[in-house]
């Protein structure tokens, strides 16, 4: 409905893309993400959107991988790197691409960025994905522990915020 009333709503396009991605309708999600990126870039001067370029490029990468569109995925990754150098989600996508391409140097560089990053509260979803990837790498114990400690601290902060708002903090509170 939001898109019917406001067809130029980048956030609505992104959210609908997420729905189609969850439904495994990757071609539709891809089209919506591409439309959202194009529209966001055309509207760059007129206003802020809730969804960032990082999320759009990363989500588009995900559906391109799911469809086996390797060339399109790598092209998106290059555009992502040009548009958002230093992005956390770019480093995450870079690790995945490097593993696929057997590019050990790029993988080491991107993994280093993920391990050295100081995660903010709004990055806990990406941090959860990073933790899932760590099991595929031979890391120094202190490197992995540092990332796990950040996740623990952010999780505790999230729970404390929920409790302050009177929201359930565990399944038994729901």
Short mmCIF file of C-alpha atoms in Angstrom, two decimals:
data_model
loop_
_atom_site.label_atom_id
_atom_site.label_comp_id
_atom_site.label_asym_id
_atom_site.label_seq_id
_atom_site.Cartn_x
_atom_site.Cartn_y
_atom_site.Cartn_z
CA UNK A 1 0.00 0.00 0.00
CA UNK A 2 2.83 2.37 0.83
CA UNK A 3 4.21 1.97 -2.69
CA UNK A 4 0.83 2.66 -4.26
CA UNK A 5 0.56 5.93 -2.38
CA UNK A 6 4.27 6.82 -2.71
CA UNK A 7 5.91 4.93 -5.61
CA UNK A 8 9.15 6.85 -5.01
CA UNK A 9 9.58 5.62 -1.41
CA UNK A 10 13.03 4.02 -1.21
CA UNK A 11 12.38 2.53 2.23
CA UNK A 12 9.12 0.90 1.10
CA UNK A 13 10.88 -0.60 -1.95
CA UNK A 14 13.64 -1.97 0.29
CA UNK A 15 11.19 -3.41 2.82
CA UNK A 16 9.14 -5.06 0.08
CA UNK A 17 12.38 -6.47 -1.35
CA UNK A 18 13.13 -8.00 2.06
CA UNK A 19 9.69 -9.61 2.10
CA UNK A 20 10.23 -11.15 -1.35
CA UNK A 21 13.73 -12.25 -0.34
CA UNK A 22 12.29 -14.00 2.74
CA UNK A 23 9.72 -15.65 0.45
CA UNK A 24 12.63 -16.84 -1.73
CA UNK A 25 11.32 -14.85 -4.69
CA UNK A 26 14.79 -13.59 -5.45
CA UNK A 27 14.17 -12.18 -8.94
CA UNK A 28 11.43 -9.88 -7.61
CA UNK A 29 13.60 -8.89 -4.63
CA UNK A 30 16.49 -8.14 -7.00
CA UNK A 31 14.32 -5.85 -9.11
CA UNK A 32 13.04 -4.01 -6.02
CA UNK A 33 16.55 -3.53 -4.61
CA UNK A 34 17.80 -2.24 -7.97
CA UNK A 35 14.86 0.19 -8.18
CA UNK A 36 15.51 1.37 -4.61
CA UNK A 37 19.22 1.95 -5.31
CA UNK A 38 18.54 3.87 -8.51
CA UNK A 39 15.83 5.94 -6.87
CA UNK A 40 17.98 6.62 -3.80
CA UNK A 41 20.81 7.89 -5.97
CA UNK A 42 18.45 10.13 -7.95
CA UNK A 43 17.02 11.51 -4.69
CA UNK A 44 20.37 11.85 -2.90
CA UNK A 45 20.19 15.63 -2.71
CA UNK A 46 16.62 15.89 -1.44
CA UNK A 47 16.47 13.81 1.68
CA UNK A 48 17.49 11.10 4.03
CA UNK A 49 16.14 7.59 3.87
CA UNK A 50 16.02 5.11 6.67
CA UNK A 51 17.73 2.45 4.58
CA UNK A 52 21.36 3.10 3.70
CA UNK A 53 23.33 2.35 0.57
CA UNK A 54 25.22 -0.34 2.50
CA UNK A 55 22.03 -2.28 3.21
CA UNK A 56 20.81 -1.93 -0.36
CA UNK A 57 24.07 -3.11 -1.96
CA UNK A 58 24.48 -5.94 0.56
CA UNK A 59 20.88 -7.14 0.14
CA UNK A 60 21.23 -7.01 -3.64
CA UNK A 61 24.43 -9.08 -3.37
CA UNK A 62 22.56 -11.67 -1.35
CA UNK A 63 19.80 -12.20 -3.89
CA UNK A 64 22.26 -12.22 -6.79
CA UNK A 65 24.24 -14.99 -5.04
CA UNK A 66 21.05 -16.95 -4.34
CA UNK A 67 20.22 -16.82 -8.05
CA UNK A 68 23.73 -17.84 -9.12
CA UNK A 69 24.22 -14.55 -10.96
CA UNK A 70 27.94 -14.45 -10.29
CA UNK A 71 28.93 -11.78 -12.82
CA UNK A 72 26.13 -9.49 -11.62
CA UNK A 73 27.16 -10.13 -8.01
CA UNK A 74 30.78 -9.13 -8.71
CA UNK A 75 29.64 -6.05 -10.62
CA UNK A 76 27.44 -5.07 -7.66
CA UNK A 77 30.38 -5.67 -5.31
CA UNK A 78 32.56 -3.34 -7.42
CA UNK A 79 29.85 -0.66 -7.40
CA UNK A 80 29.49 -1.17 -3.64
CA UNK A 81 33.25 -0.70 -3.15
CA UNK A 82 33.21 2.46 -5.25
CA UNK A 83 30.17 3.94 -3.50
CA UNK A 84 30.93 2.91 0.10
CA UNK A 85 34.64 2.20 0.67
CA UNK A 86 35.29 1.14 4.25
CA UNK A 87 31.74 -0.10 4.80
CA UNK A 88 31.26 -2.90 7.31
CA UNK A 89 28.79 -4.69 5.01
CA UNK A 90 31.23 -4.28 2.09
CA UNK A 91 33.91 -6.07 4.14
CA UNK A 92 31.41 -8.81 4.99
CA UNK A 93 30.40 -9.19 1.33
CA UNK A 94 34.09 -9.06 0.42
CA UNK A 95 34.91 -12.02 2.69
CA UNK A 96 32.14 -14.06 1.06
CA UNK A 97 33.27 -13.11 -2.45
CA UNK A 98 36.93 -13.76 -1.63
CA UNK A 99 36.11 -17.21 -0.36
CA UNK A 100 34.16 -17.91 -3.57
CA UNK A 101 37.02 -16.61 -5.76
CA UNK A 102 39.79 -18.21 -3.64
CA UNK A 103 41.38 -14.75 -3.32
CA UNK A 104 43.35 -15.24 -0.09
CA UNK A 105 44.80 -11.71 0.03
CA UNK A 106 41.42 -10.01 -0.32
CA UNK A 107 39.90 -12.44 2.16
CA UNK A 108 42.63 -11.66 4.71
CA UNK A 109 42.15 -7.91 4.22
CA UNK A 110 38.35 -8.04 4.52
CA UNK A 111 38.47 -10.42 7.48
CA UNK A 112 40.93 -8.08 9.18
CA UNK A 113 38.49 -5.20 8.73
CA UNK A 114 35.71 -7.26 10.32
CA UNK A 115 37.90 -8.31 13.26
CA UNK A 116 39.22 -4.79 13.93
CA UNK A 117 35.87 -3.04 13.56
CA UNK A 118 34.34 -1.55 16.72
CA UNK A 119 30.69 -2.49 16.35
CA UNK A 120 27.91 -0.06 17.22
CA UNK A 121 24.54 -1.09 18.63
CA UNK A 122 22.81 -0.73 15.25
CA UNK A 123 25.32 -3.17 13.72
CA UNK A 124 24.39 -6.15 15.89
CA UNK A 125 22.73 -7.93 12.94
CA UNK A 126 25.91 -7.69 10.87
CA UNK A 127 27.95 -8.72 13.91
CA UNK A 128 25.78 -11.84 14.28
CA UNK A 129 26.60 -12.72 10.64
CA UNK A 130 30.31 -12.09 11.26
CA UNK A 131 30.22 -14.48 14.23
CA UNK A 132 28.70 -17.13 11.98
CA UNK A 133 31.55 -16.71 9.51
CA UNK A 134 34.31 -16.92 12.10
CA UNK A 135 33.97 -20.69 12.40
CA UNK A 136 35.28 -21.00 8.82
CA UNK A 137 38.61 -19.36 9.65
CA UNK A 138 41.69 -20.31 11.61
CA UNK A 139 41.93 -17.34 13.96
CA UNK A 140 43.97 -16.46 16.97
CA UNK A 141 41.89 -17.08 20.08
CA UNK A 142 42.15 -13.45 21.20
CA UNK A 143 40.86 -12.21 17.82
CA UNK A 144 37.69 -14.28 18.01
CA UNK A 145 37.23 -13.53 21.70
CA UNK A 146 37.32 -9.79 21.04
CA UNK A 147 34.46 -10.07 18.55
CA UNK A 148 32.44 -12.34 20.85
CA UNK A 149 32.91 -9.88 23.72
CA UNK A 150 31.60 -7.03 21.56
CA UNK A 151 28.55 -9.11 20.70
CA UNK A 152 27.95 -9.91 24.36
CA UNK A 153 28.22 -6.24 25.36
CA UNK A 154 25.85 -5.11 22.60
CA UNK A 155 23.37 -7.87 23.46
CA UNK A 156 23.37 -6.82 27.10
CA UNK A 157 22.85 -3.21 26.07
CA UNK A 158 19.93 -4.20 23.85
CA UNK A 159 18.29 -6.22 26.63
CA UNK A 160 18.75 -3.33 29.09
CA UNK A 161 17.11 -0.92 26.63
CA UNK A 162 14.20 -3.30 26.08
CA UNK A 163 13.73 -3.72 29.83
CA UNK A 164 13.74 0.07 30.31
CA UNK A 165 10.95 0.29 27.72
CA UNK A 166 8.96 -2.47 29.43
CA UNK A 167 9.47 -4.84 26.48
CA UNK A 168 9.93 -8.60 26.97
CA UNK A 169 13.63 -9.46 27.33
CA UNK A 170 13.30 -13.24 27.09
CA UNK A 171 10.81 -15.83 25.88
CA UNK A 172 9.53 -16.32 29.42
CA UNK A 173 8.67 -12.58 29.63
CA UNK A 174 6.61 -12.61 26.43
#
